[in-house]
PDB file of C-alpha atoms in Angstrom:
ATOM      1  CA  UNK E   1      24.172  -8.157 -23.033  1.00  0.00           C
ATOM      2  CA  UNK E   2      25.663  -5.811 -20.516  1.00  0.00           C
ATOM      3  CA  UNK E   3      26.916  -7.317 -17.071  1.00  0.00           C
ATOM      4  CA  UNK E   4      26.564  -5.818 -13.524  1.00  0.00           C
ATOM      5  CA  UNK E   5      28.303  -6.686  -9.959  1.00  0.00           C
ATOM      6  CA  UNK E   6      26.301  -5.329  -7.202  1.00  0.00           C
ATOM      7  CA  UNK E   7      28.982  -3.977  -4.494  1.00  0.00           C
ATOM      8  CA  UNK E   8      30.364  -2.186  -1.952  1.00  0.00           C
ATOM      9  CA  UNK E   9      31.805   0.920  -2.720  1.00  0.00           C
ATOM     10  CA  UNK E  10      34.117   2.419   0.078  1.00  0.00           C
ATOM     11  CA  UNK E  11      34.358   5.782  -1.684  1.00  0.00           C
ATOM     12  CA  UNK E  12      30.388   6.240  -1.467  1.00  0.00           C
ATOM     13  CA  UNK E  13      30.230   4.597   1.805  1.00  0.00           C
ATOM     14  CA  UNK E  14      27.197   2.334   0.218  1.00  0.00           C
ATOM     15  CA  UNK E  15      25.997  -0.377  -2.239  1.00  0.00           C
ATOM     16  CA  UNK E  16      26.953   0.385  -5.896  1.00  0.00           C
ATOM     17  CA  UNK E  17      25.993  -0.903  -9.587  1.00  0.00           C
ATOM     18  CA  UNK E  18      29.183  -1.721 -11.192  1.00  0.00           C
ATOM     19  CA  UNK E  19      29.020  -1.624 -15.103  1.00  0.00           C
ATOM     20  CA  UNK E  20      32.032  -4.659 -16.052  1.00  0.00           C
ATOM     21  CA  UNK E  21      32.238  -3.190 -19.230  1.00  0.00           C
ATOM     22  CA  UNK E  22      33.406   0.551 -17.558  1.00  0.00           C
ATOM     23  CA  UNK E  23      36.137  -1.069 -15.645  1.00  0.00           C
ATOM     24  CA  UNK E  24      39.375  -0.157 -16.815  1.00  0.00           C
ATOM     25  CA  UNK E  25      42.015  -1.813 -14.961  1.00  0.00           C
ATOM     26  CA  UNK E  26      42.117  -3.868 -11.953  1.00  0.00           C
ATOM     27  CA  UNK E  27      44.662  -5.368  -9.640  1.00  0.00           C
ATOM     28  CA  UNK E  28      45.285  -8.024  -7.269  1.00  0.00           C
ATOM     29  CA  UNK E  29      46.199  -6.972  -3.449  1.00  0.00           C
ATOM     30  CA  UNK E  30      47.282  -8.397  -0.324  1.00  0.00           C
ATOM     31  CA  UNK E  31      44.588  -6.135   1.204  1.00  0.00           C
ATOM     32  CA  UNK E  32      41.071  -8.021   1.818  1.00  0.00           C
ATOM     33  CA  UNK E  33      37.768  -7.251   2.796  1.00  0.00           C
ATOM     34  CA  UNK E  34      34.754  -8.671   5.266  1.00  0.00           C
ATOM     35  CA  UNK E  35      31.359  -9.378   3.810  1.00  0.00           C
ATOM     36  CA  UNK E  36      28.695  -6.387   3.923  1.00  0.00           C
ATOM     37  CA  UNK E  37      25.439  -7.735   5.482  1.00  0.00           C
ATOM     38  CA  UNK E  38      23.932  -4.918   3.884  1.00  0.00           C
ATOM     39  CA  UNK E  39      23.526  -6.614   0.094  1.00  0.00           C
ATOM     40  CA  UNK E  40      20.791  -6.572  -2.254  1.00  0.00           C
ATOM     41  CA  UNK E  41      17.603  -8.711  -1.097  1.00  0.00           C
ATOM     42  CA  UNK E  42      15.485 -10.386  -3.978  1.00  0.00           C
ATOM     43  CA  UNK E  43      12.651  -8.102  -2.403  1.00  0.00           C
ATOM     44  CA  UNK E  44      15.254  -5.162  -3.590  1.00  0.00           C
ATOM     45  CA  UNK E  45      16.306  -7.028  -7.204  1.00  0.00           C
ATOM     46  CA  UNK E  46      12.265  -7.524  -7.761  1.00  0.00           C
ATOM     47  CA  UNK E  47      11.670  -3.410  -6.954  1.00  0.00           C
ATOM     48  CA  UNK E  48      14.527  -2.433  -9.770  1.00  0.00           C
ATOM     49  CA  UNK E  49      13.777  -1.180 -13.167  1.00  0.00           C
ATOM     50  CA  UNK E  50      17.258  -1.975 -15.140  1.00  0.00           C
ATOM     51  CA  UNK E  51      20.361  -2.972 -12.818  1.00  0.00           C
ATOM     52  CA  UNK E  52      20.678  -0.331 -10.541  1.00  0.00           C
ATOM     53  CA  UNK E  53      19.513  -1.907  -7.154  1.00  0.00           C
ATOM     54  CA  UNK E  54      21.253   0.682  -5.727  1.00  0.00           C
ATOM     55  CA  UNK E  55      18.548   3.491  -6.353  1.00  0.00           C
ATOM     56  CA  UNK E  56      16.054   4.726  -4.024  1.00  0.00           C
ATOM     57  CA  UNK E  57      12.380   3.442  -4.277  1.00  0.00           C
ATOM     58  CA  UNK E  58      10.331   6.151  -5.737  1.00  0.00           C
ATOM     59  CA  UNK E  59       6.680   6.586  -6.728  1.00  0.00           C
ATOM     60  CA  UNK E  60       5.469   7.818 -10.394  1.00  0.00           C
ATOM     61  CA  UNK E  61       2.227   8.656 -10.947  1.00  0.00           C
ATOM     62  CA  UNK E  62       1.179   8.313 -14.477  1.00  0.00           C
ATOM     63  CA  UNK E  63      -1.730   8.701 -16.566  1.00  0.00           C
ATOM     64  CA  UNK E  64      -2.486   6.109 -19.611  1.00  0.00           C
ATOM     65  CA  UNK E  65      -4.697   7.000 -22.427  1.00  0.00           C
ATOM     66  CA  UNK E  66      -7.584   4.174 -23.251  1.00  0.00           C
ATOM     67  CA  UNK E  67      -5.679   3.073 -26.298  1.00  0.00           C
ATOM     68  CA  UNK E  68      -3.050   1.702 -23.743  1.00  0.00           C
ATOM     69  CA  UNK E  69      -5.256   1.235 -20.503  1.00  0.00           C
ATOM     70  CA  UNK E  70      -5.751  -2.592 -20.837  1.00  0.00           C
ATOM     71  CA  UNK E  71      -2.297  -3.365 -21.248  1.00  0.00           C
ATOM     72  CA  UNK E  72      -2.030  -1.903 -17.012  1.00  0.00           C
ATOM     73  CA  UNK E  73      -5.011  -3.447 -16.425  1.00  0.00           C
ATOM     74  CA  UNK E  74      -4.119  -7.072 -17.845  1.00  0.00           C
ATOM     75  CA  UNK E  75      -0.274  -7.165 -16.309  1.00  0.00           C
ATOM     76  CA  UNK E  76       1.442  -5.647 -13.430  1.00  0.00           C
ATOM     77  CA  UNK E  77       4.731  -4.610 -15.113  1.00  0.00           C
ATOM     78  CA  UNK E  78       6.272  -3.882 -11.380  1.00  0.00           C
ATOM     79  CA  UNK E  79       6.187  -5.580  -8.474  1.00  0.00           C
ATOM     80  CA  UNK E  80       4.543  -2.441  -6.884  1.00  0.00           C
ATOM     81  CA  UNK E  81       1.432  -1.365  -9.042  1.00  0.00           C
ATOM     82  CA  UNK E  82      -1.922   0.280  -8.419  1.00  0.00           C
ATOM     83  CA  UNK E  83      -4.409   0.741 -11.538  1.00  0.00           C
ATOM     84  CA  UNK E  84      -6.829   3.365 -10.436  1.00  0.00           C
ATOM     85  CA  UNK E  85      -9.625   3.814 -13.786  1.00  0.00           C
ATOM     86  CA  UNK E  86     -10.455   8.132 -13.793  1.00  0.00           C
ATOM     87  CA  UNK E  87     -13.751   9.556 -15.700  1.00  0.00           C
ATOM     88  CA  UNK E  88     -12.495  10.155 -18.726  1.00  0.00           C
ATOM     89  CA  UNK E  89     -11.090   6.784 -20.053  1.00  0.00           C
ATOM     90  CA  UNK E  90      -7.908   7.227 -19.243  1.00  0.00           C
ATOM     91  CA  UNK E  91      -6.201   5.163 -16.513  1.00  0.00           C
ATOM     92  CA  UNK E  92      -4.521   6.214 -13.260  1.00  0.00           C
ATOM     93  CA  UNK E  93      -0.949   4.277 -12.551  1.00  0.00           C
ATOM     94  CA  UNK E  94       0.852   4.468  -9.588  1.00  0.00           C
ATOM     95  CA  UNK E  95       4.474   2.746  -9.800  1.00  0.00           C
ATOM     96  CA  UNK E  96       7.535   2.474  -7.133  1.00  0.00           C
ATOM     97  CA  UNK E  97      10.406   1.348  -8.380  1.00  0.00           C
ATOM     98  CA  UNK E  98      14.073   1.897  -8.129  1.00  0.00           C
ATOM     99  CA  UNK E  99      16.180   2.746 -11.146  1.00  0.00           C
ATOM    100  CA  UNK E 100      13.843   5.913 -12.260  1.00  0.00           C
ATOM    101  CA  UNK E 101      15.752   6.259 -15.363  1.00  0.00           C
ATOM    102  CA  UNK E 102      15.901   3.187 -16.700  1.00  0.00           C
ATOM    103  CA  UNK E 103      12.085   3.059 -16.042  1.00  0.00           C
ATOM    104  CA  UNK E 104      12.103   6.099 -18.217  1.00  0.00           C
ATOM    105  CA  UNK E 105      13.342   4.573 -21.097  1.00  0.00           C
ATOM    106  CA  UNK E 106      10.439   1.659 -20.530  1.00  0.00           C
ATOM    107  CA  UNK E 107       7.830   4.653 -20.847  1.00  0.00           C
ATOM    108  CA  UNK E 108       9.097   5.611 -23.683  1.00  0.00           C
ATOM    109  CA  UNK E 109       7.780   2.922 -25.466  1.00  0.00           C
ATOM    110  CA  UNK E 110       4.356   3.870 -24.675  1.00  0.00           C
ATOM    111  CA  UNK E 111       4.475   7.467 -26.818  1.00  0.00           C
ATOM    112  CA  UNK E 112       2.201   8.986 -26.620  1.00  0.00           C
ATOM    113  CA  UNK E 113      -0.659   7.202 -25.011  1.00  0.00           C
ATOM    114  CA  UNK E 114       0.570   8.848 -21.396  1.00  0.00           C
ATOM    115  CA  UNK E 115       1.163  11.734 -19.066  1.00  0.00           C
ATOM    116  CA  UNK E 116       3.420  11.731 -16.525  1.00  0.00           C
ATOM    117  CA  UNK E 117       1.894  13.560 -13.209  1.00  0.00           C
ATOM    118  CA  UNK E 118       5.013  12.993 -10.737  1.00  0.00           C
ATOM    119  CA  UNK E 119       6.928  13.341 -10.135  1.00  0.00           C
ATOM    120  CA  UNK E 120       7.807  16.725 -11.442  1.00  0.00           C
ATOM    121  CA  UNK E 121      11.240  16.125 -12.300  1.00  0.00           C
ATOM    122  CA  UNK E 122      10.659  12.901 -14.390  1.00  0.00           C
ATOM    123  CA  UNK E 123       7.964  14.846 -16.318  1.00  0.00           C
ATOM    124  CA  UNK E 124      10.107  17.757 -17.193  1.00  0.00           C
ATOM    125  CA  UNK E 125      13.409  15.735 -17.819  1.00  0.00           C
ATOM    126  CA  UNK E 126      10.914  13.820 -20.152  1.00  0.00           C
ATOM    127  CA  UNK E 127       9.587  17.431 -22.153  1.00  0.00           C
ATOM    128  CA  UNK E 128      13.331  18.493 -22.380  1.00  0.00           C
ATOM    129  CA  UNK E 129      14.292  14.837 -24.020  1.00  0.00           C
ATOM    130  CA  UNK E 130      11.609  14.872 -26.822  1.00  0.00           C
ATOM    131  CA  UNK E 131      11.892  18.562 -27.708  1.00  0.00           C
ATOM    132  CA  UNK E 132      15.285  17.712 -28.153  1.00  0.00           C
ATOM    133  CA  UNK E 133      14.675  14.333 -30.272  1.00  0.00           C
ATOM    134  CA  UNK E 134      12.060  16.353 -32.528  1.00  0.00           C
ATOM    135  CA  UNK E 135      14.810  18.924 -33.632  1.00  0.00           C
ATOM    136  CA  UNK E 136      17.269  16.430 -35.005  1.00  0.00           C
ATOM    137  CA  UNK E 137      14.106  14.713 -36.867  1.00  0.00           C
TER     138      UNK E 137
END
């Protein structure tokens, strides 16, 4: 299992995932700090996709192909989910969620019953990834 604190960060000037595992040294201080009211709600924890409560919301649009469809259908996998059914079979889901990347890795597991529509980035980042995977097969 991998552990997260959810912080400050004064050099970002925001809130910030902290992987424990990445931190390499640490010391104690006379120096002290006041409380943020700015931390993570549970409406915030409930929106993330992995540990990074710290992302921006963001919608993706994806497509699912009817072997797949009833899974959406059956469960809402996010907090934020609309099933919308299109002509052909295939099924219209629209996600927001923070953490886009670890989301990502979650889609994965549905090769290759989907299409990614937005956004754009996601569905090219996505192209680049498997081209790569398929030339070290």
């Amino acid at each position: 299992d991998f552990w997260y604190v959810q912080a400050w960060c004064r050099k970002k000037e925001g809130e910030r995932t902290f992987a424990l595992d990445k931190i390499r040294s640490w010391r104690l201080t006379d120096r002290y700090f006041l409380p943020k009211n700015e931390v993570a709600s549970m409406e915030k924890i409930q929106e993330t996709f992995g540990p990074y409560v710290d992302a921006e919301k963001e919608e993706v649009v994806v497509h699912f192909s009817p072997e797949v469809r009833q899974y959406f259908l059956r469960r809402k996998w996010v907090k934020e989910q609309e099933c919308k059914e299109l002509g052909n079979g295939w099924l219209e889901v629209k996600f927001k969620v923070r953490g886009v990347h670890a989301f990502k890795h979650w889609l994965y597991r549905w090769l290759p019953y989907f299409k990614v529509i937005s956004p754009e980035w996601l569905k090219e980042e996505i192209q680049e990834e498997l081209k790569g995977a398929l030339k070290n097969l």
